[in-house]
């Protein structure tokens, strides 16, 4: 946290930079809260600029009066500078944090002088003692304040060729870092564990907010949950620079006139052991850097680059390799992207994400991003999930009255060999919109529509779908009835009370009214639904969230007669990660207290997989990348679980400690038990049970999904 104070009159001797005040009070501090400089005895009863100038003068005079230039340097007519970073702590004691000079004895002398400073009244913020930091440049040979004033006035009169001397850099003002991010339109990184901390506050009866479209912005959440207060309450009472950066703050944080920036390293370091694994251990080694900021109230941005290597439990490695792309790369890491070989048995999977948000008014924000989105109130989404690799997108949100309307335009890839041409992956486009309507204080309804199309006949990005309020299904039928895939959806949420919320989804891919009337379970009736319940502060335990969710998706949902226009990206489903032909029950418990947290998740499901053998190569409706018109075993009596019926059981437990709330950096341990039991073992699908234990240090800024 810093504020740059420059005094031109004393420019030749002093450059005060990075004035900051650190609060340990744990109170929420508004951006207009009163702050006061440290007070010398001679500066009592002064206020504002007068107090500030008095402080500078007292420091200057004290240094001039007490600093002794070593005799050998005097004799050699030494000229140079000593830069000193110092602080005045909450007790009013001066402390040198860092000093730099060409001669070591000058550094020692500077430290000696600052150790002699008298104890003064500390700086205050909201009337509470706080830390303040300053940088001083001591010029050798020393000059008094009067001598410097004369020299400054003389130099000010020097104007070359009538040209005005520019002082723009010297006049840049830095302010106390107040975490303006919490009021910004910047997206909050989507993590189920983190979002659970404020989910209850967002779902109070009578609130006119919308929770289905994720990620949220900080401004959306802060309206109902005081993110700044929560962050301050988590801060440790530490004073040293390194301690503050480790436990409380961003690595770099700058705030000026109507702008702010932060820079942080990002880590995801995991090591574990999985049973029945070919490798001796599993690991993830991710290093990254995140840069985010705001320019004015309207423009915010974030960009992150990750460099990762890893090796996982065997079941996860096999799945990553089954969805590998054309071109020779061995795998696609789910949710991450294409991976290349690393050493002999590991993967290298770089990743980048970015988002640029422009909010021209309080009702509208526009986003240009590269990442993932999510529609729904559950752990899973049947409409748009974050389980696939990141993709470029343009999104705009419109919020007014009881309505939030979200439009998203996406550029997706199909990386299968059969659609790869001249080593270039096939491109497809997706447009969707979701209208969220708060019908009453308790009931919310959402209406979703999505369409995917390809570049057939140089169609490109079809401008027919740019209009944000048009009905996609009708436009797609008029544009091309065979090269597009439209999908409809419904979301709902009912607030039973402030503790219990009911939620769900319905997805309609295709249906035949005539076949529905026949009640013969036709394959054409491609739909899925979700039913869920959340119990906040369960059993009167604060910050305990219990959740139960059931997902049911019929065969052939998300697939299409033209596989290129299926509901997928990078060989992964944009809807539910399991594709089609399954039912799933999930029980979740999440708890946090201070910096400690614990999550538990149990998944029980039934999947209908293909046999993919010479004897049985039918398409039973689970693989969305297969043409549903080819190798369909039957047209009626189509049921969930048909094919190689497989029972799935996954128990996932995670616990840990939040190291730094500014980056959501956590020390954690996790244990996963997975049982996978198909009716018939094949080369690619066979009975297996896995125990996977992991320890790690991770910035929780996206969701890892290991429940395949």
mmCIF file of C-alpha atoms in Angstrom, residues 126-356:
data_model
loop_
_atom_site.group_PDB
_atom_site.id
_atom_site.type_symbol
_atom_site.label_atom_id
_atom_site.label_comp_id
_atom_site.label_asym_id
_atom_site.label_seq_id
_atom_site.Cartn_x
_atom_site.Cartn_y
_atom_site.Cartn_z
ATOM 1 C CA UNK A 126 -9.223 6.212 11.016
ATOM 2 C CA UNK A 127 -7.654 7.408 14.299
ATOM 3 C CA UNK A 128 -5.830 4.086 14.719
ATOM 4 C CA UNK A 129 -2.005 3.930 14.830
ATOM 5 C CA UNK A 130 -0.600 2.506 11.611
ATOM 6 C CA UNK A 131 2.698 1.954 9.802
ATOM 7 C CA UNK A 132 4.058 4.512 7.352
ATOM 8 C CA UNK A 133 6.909 4.049 4.863
ATOM 9 C CA UNK A 134 9.098 6.614 3.148
ATOM 10 C CA UNK A 135 12.058 6.725 0.824
ATOM 11 C CA UNK A 136 14.691 9.401 1.255
ATOM 12 C CA UNK A 137 17.600 10.249 -1.014
ATOM 13 C CA UNK A 138 20.530 11.841 0.820
ATOM 14 C CA UNK A 139 22.872 13.732 -1.493
ATOM 15 C CA UNK A 140 26.580 14.025 -0.706
ATOM 16 C CA UNK A 141 27.952 16.651 -0.097
ATOM 17 C CA UNK A 142 25.271 17.644 2.385
ATOM 18 C CA UNK A 143 23.363 20.883 2.028
ATOM 19 C CA UNK A 144 21.013 22.597 4.420
ATOM 20 C CA UNK A 145 17.412 23.328 3.647
ATOM 21 C CA UNK A 146 18.242 26.961 3.000
ATOM 22 C CA UNK A 147 21.042 26.086 0.564
ATOM 23 C CA UNK A 148 18.765 23.689 -1.277
ATOM 24 C CA UNK A 149 16.028 26.291 -1.498
ATOM 25 C CA UNK A 150 18.386 28.782 -3.108
ATOM 26 C CA UNK A 151 19.627 26.185 -5.594
ATOM 27 C CA UNK A 152 16.078 25.079 -6.412
ATOM 28 C CA UNK A 153 15.010 28.674 -7.078
ATOM 29 C CA UNK A 154 18.048 29.263 -9.266
ATOM 30 C CA UNK A 155 17.411 26.188 -11.335
ATOM 31 C CA UNK A 156 13.754 27.034 -11.678
ATOM 32 C CA UNK A 157 14.743 30.232 -13.485
ATOM 33 C CA UNK A 158 16.742 28.367 -16.092
ATOM 34 C CA UNK A 159 14.577 27.914 -19.183
ATOM 35 C CA UNK A 160 16.219 26.775 -22.356
ATOM 36 C CA UNK A 161 15.073 28.450 -25.581
ATOM 37 C CA UNK A 162 11.861 29.478 -23.954
ATOM 38 C CA UNK A 163 10.828 25.804 -23.516
ATOM 39 C CA UNK A 164 8.706 24.977 -20.491
ATOM 40 C CA UNK A 165 10.304 22.462 -18.153
ATOM 41 C CA UNK A 166 8.160 19.317 -17.878
ATOM 42 C CA UNK A 167 7.538 17.858 -14.415
ATOM 43 C CA UNK A 168 4.904 15.228 -15.237
ATOM 44 C CA UNK A 169 6.827 12.311 -13.772
ATOM 45 C CA UNK A 170 7.598 14.180 -10.574
ATOM 46 C CA UNK A 171 3.956 15.147 -10.127
ATOM 47 C CA UNK A 172 2.576 11.589 -10.321
ATOM 48 C CA UNK A 173 0.770 10.922 -7.052
ATOM 49 C CA UNK A 174 0.484 7.530 -5.428
ATOM 50 C CA UNK A 175 -2.177 6.814 -2.826
ATOM 51 C CA UNK A 176 -2.711 4.398 -0.032
ATOM 52 C CA UNK A 177 -3.674 1.013 -1.518
ATOM 53 C CA UNK A 178 -7.302 0.508 -0.516
ATOM 54 C CA UNK A 179 -8.136 -2.673 -2.467
ATOM 55 C CA UNK A 180 -10.365 -0.938 -4.999
ATOM 56 C CA UNK A 181 -10.624 -4.350 -6.621
ATOM 57 C CA UNK A 182 -13.427 -5.235 -4.210
ATOM 58 C CA UNK A 183 -15.703 -2.578 -5.738
ATOM 59 C CA UNK A 184 -14.626 -3.183 -9.335
ATOM 60 C CA UNK A 185 -16.286 -4.965 -12.254
ATOM 61 C CA UNK A 186 -13.371 -7.416 -12.358
ATOM 62 C CA UNK A 187 -14.281 -11.103 -12.354
ATOM 63 C CA UNK A 188 -13.713 -13.106 -9.173
ATOM 64 C CA UNK A 189 -11.776 -16.276 -10.121
ATOM 65 C CA UNK A 190 -14.322 -19.098 -10.082
ATOM 66 C CA UNK A 191 -13.597 -21.682 -7.389
ATOM 67 C CA UNK A 192 -16.421 -23.739 -5.862
ATOM 68 C CA UNK A 193 -14.670 -23.711 -2.499
ATOM 69 C CA UNK A 194 -14.184 -19.924 -2.470
ATOM 70 C CA UNK A 195 -17.623 -19.065 -3.855
ATOM 71 C CA UNK A 196 -19.208 -21.166 -1.097
ATOM 72 C CA UNK A 197 -17.995 -18.612 1.466
ATOM 73 C CA UNK A 198 -20.383 -15.923 0.232
ATOM 74 C CA UNK A 199 -23.070 -18.092 -1.385
ATOM 75 C CA UNK A 200 -25.409 -17.747 1.595
ATOM 76 C CA UNK A 201 -25.193 -13.945 1.545
ATOM 77 C CA UNK A 202 -26.090 -13.864 -2.142
ATOM 78 C CA UNK A 203 -29.145 -16.053 -1.665
ATOM 79 C CA UNK A 204 -31.103 -14.238 1.022
ATOM 80 C CA UNK A 205 -34.854 -14.009 0.609
ATOM 81 C CA UNK A 206 -35.779 -10.693 -0.983
ATOM 82 C CA UNK A 207 -32.418 -9.899 -2.582
ATOM 83 C CA UNK A 208 -32.604 -8.734 -6.187
ATOM 84 C CA UNK A 209 -29.438 -10.360 -7.446
ATOM 85 C CA UNK A 210 -28.673 -13.153 -9.918
ATOM 86 C CA UNK A 211 -26.418 -16.103 -9.138
ATOM 87 C CA UNK A 212 -26.622 -18.426 -12.136
ATOM 88 C CA UNK A 213 -24.115 -16.713 -14.445
ATOM 89 C CA UNK A 214 -20.525 -17.160 -13.265
ATOM 90 C CA UNK A 215 -17.924 -15.919 -12.653
ATOM 91 C CA UNK A 216 -19.278 -13.063 -10.584
ATOM 92 C CA UNK A 217 -17.748 -9.609 -10.487
ATOM 93 C CA UNK A 218 -16.473 -8.150 -7.232
ATOM 94 C CA UNK A 219 -19.077 -5.389 -7.461
ATOM 95 C CA UNK A 220 -21.895 -7.955 -7.678
ATOM 96 C CA UNK A 221 -20.778 -9.800 -4.562
ATOM 97 C CA UNK A 222 -19.728 -6.785 -2.472
ATOM 98 C CA UNK A 223 -23.274 -5.468 -2.631
ATOM 99 C CA UNK A 224 -24.397 -8.395 -0.440
ATOM 100 C CA UNK A 225 -21.184 -9.651 1.184
ATOM 101 C CA UNK A 226 -18.489 -7.325 2.501
ATOM 102 C CA UNK A 227 -15.464 -8.768 0.756
ATOM 103 C CA UNK A 228 -13.197 -6.032 2.103
ATOM 104 C CA UNK A 229 -14.239 -6.663 5.705
ATOM 105 C CA UNK A 230 -13.838 -10.412 5.258
ATOM 106 C CA UNK A 231 -10.371 -9.845 3.825
ATOM 107 C CA UNK A 232 -9.384 -7.494 6.676
ATOM 108 C CA UNK A 233 -10.640 -9.931 9.289
ATOM 109 C CA UNK A 234 -8.316 -12.581 7.891
ATOM 110 C CA UNK A 235 -5.206 -10.396 8.076
ATOM 111 C CA UNK A 236 -2.502 -11.406 10.491
ATOM 112 C CA UNK A 237 -1.082 -8.824 12.863
ATOM 113 C CA UNK A 238 2.401 -8.729 11.361
ATOM 114 C CA UNK A 239 4.687 -5.759 10.745
ATOM 115 C CA UNK A 240 7.626 -6.779 8.599
ATOM 116 C CA UNK A 241 7.509 -6.316 4.829
ATOM 117 C CA UNK A 242 8.157 -9.963 4.098
ATOM 118 C CA UNK A 243 5.598 -11.110 6.658
ATOM 119 C CA UNK A 244 2.917 -8.829 5.237
ATOM 120 C CA UNK A 245 3.577 -10.022 1.694
ATOM 121 C CA UNK A 246 3.491 -13.661 2.783
ATOM 122 C CA UNK A 247 0.355 -13.556 4.927
ATOM 123 C CA UNK A 248 -1.749 -10.548 3.911
ATOM 124 C CA UNK A 249 -0.864 -8.608 0.787
ATOM 125 C CA UNK A 250 -0.281 -8.735 -2.929
ATOM 126 C CA UNK A 251 3.363 -9.039 -3.911
ATOM 127 C CA UNK A 252 3.134 -5.686 -5.705
ATOM 128 C CA UNK A 253 0.264 -3.261 -5.240
ATOM 129 C CA UNK A 254 0.047 0.280 -6.620
ATOM 130 C CA UNK A 255 -2.753 2.801 -6.449
ATOM 131 C CA UNK A 256 -2.792 6.276 -7.945
ATOM 132 C CA UNK A 257 -5.220 8.836 -9.239
ATOM 133 C CA UNK A 258 -8.111 6.695 -10.451
ATOM 134 C CA UNK A 259 -6.056 3.571 -11.188
ATOM 135 C CA UNK A 260 -4.673 0.528 -9.389
ATOM 136 C CA UNK A 261 -2.501 -2.494 -10.215
ATOM 137 C CA UNK A 262 -1.460 -5.727 -8.499
ATOM 138 C CA UNK A 263 1.115 -8.321 -9.474
ATOM 139 C CA UNK A 264 1.329 -11.757 -7.865
ATOM 140 C CA UNK A 265 3.150 -15.015 -8.426
ATOM 141 C CA UNK A 266 0.814 -18.003 -8.801
ATOM 142 C CA UNK A 267 1.715 -21.478 -7.566
ATOM 143 C CA UNK A 268 0.076 -24.895 -7.775
ATOM 144 C CA UNK A 269 2.553 -27.359 -6.301
ATOM 145 C CA UNK A 270 1.230 -30.841 -5.536
ATOM 146 C CA UNK A 271 2.782 -34.185 -4.764
ATOM 147 C CA UNK A 272 0.893 -37.367 -4.089
ATOM 148 C CA UNK A 273 0.634 -41.130 -4.259
ATOM 149 C CA UNK A 274 -1.979 -43.137 -6.124
ATOM 150 C CA UNK A 275 -2.627 -46.833 -5.778
ATOM 151 C CA UNK A 276 -2.250 -49.147 -8.764
ATOM 152 C CA UNK A 277 -0.185 -46.495 -10.476
ATOM 153 C CA UNK A 278 2.647 -47.130 -12.891
ATOM 154 C CA UNK A 279 4.547 -44.136 -11.514
ATOM 155 C CA UNK A 280 5.970 -43.924 -8.011
ATOM 156 C CA UNK A 281 4.224 -40.616 -7.313
ATOM 157 C CA UNK A 282 1.897 -38.013 -8.806
ATOM 158 C CA UNK A 283 2.628 -34.312 -8.982
ATOM 159 C CA UNK A 284 1.681 -30.918 -10.371
ATOM 160 C CA UNK A 285 4.297 -28.200 -10.768
ATOM 161 C CA UNK A 286 2.647 -24.949 -11.830
ATOM 162 C CA UNK A 287 4.315 -21.553 -11.777
ATOM 163 C CA UNK A 288 2.515 -18.515 -13.012
ATOM 164 C CA UNK A 289 2.085 -14.808 -12.682
ATOM 165 C CA UNK A 290 -1.090 -12.740 -12.473
ATOM 166 C CA UNK A 291 -1.374 -9.069 -13.352
ATOM 167 C CA UNK A 292 -4.645 -7.250 -12.697
ATOM 168 C CA UNK A 293 -5.799 -3.716 -12.338
ATOM 169 C CA UNK A 294 -8.285 -0.994 -13.011
ATOM 170 C CA UNK A 295 -8.157 2.205 -15.087
ATOM 171 C CA UNK A 296 -10.888 4.464 -13.806
ATOM 172 C CA UNK A 297 -14.193 2.994 -12.683
ATOM 173 C CA UNK A 298 -15.093 1.542 -16.045
ATOM 174 C CA UNK A 299 -12.105 -0.484 -17.257
ATOM 175 C CA UNK A 300 -10.639 -3.493 -15.427
ATOM 176 C CA UNK A 301 -8.380 -6.292 -16.564
ATOM 177 C CA UNK A 302 -6.638 -9.445 -15.446
ATOM 178 C CA UNK A 303 -4.174 -11.710 -17.207
ATOM 179 C CA UNK A 304 -2.506 -14.879 -15.989
ATOM 180 C CA UNK A 305 0.052 -17.151 -17.561
ATOM 181 C CA UNK A 306 0.780 -20.621 -16.209
ATOM 182 C CA UNK A 307 3.628 -22.996 -16.965
ATOM 183 C CA UNK A 308 2.809 -26.486 -15.733
ATOM 184 C CA UNK A 309 4.091 -30.011 -15.642
ATOM 185 C CA UNK A 310 2.313 -32.899 -14.034
ATOM 186 C CA UNK A 311 1.501 -36.543 -13.709
ATOM 187 C CA UNK A 312 -1.732 -37.828 -12.224
ATOM 188 C CA UNK A 313 -3.407 -41.022 -11.064
ATOM 189 C CA UNK A 314 -3.547 -43.621 -13.820
ATOM 190 C CA UNK A 315 -7.309 -43.310 -14.411
ATOM 191 C CA UNK A 316 -6.945 -39.590 -14.975
ATOM 192 C CA UNK A 317 -3.921 -40.000 -17.243
ATOM 193 C CA UNK A 318 -5.821 -42.546 -19.357
ATOM 194 C CA UNK A 319 -8.802 -40.231 -19.719
ATOM 195 C CA UNK A 320 -6.532 -37.332 -20.717
ATOM 196 C CA UNK A 321 -4.968 -39.552 -23.372
ATOM 197 C CA UNK A 322 -8.303 -40.794 -24.729
ATOM 198 C CA UNK A 323 -9.194 -37.214 -25.664
ATOM 199 C CA UNK A 324 -5.785 -36.406 -27.151
ATOM 200 C CA UNK A 325 -5.714 -34.110 -30.193
ATOM 201 C CA UNK A 326 -4.502 -34.777 -33.695
ATOM 202 C CA UNK A 327 -0.908 -33.944 -34.448
ATOM 203 C CA UNK A 328 0.993 -36.217 -32.086
ATOM 204 C CA UNK A 329 0.530 -34.571 -28.688
ATOM 205 C CA UNK A 330 -0.221 -37.276 -26.119
ATOM 206 C CA UNK A 331 -3.138 -35.803 -24.150
ATOM 207 C CA UNK A 332 -5.515 -33.019 -23.273
ATOM 208 C CA UNK A 333 -5.569 -32.249 -19.553
ATOM 209 C CA UNK A 334 -9.271 -31.701 -18.726
ATOM 210 C CA UNK A 335 -10.009 -28.063 -18.058
ATOM 211 C CA UNK A 336 -6.439 -27.064 -18.925
ATOM 212 C CA UNK A 337 -5.653 -27.768 -22.557
ATOM 213 C CA UNK A 338 -3.385 -29.653 -24.934
ATOM 214 C CA UNK A 339 -0.375 -31.272 -23.295
ATOM 215 C CA UNK A 340 2.965 -32.346 -24.710
ATOM 216 C CA UNK A 341 5.346 -34.988 -23.434
ATOM 217 C CA UNK A 342 7.489 -34.116 -20.454
ATOM 218 C CA UNK A 343 10.280 -36.538 -19.646
ATOM 219 C CA UNK A 344 9.080 -40.119 -20.065
ATOM 220 C CA UNK A 345 5.785 -40.289 -18.174
ATOM 221 C CA UNK A 346 4.573 -36.747 -17.548
ATOM 222 C CA UNK A 347 2.817 -33.912 -19.331
ATOM 223 C CA UNK A 348 3.692 -30.308 -20.001
ATOM 224 C CA UNK A 349 0.554 -28.167 -20.257
ATOM 225 C CA UNK A 350 0.944 -24.378 -20.477
ATOM 226 C CA UNK A 351 -2.140 -22.233 -19.930
ATOM 227 C CA UNK A 352 -3.081 -18.579 -20.277
ATOM 228 C CA UNK A 353 -6.218 -16.728 -19.178
ATOM 229 C CA UNK A 354 -7.261 -13.106 -19.569
ATOM 230 C CA UNK A 355 -10.272 -10.843 -19.156
ATOM 231 C CA UNK A 356 -10.838 -7.221 -20.120
#
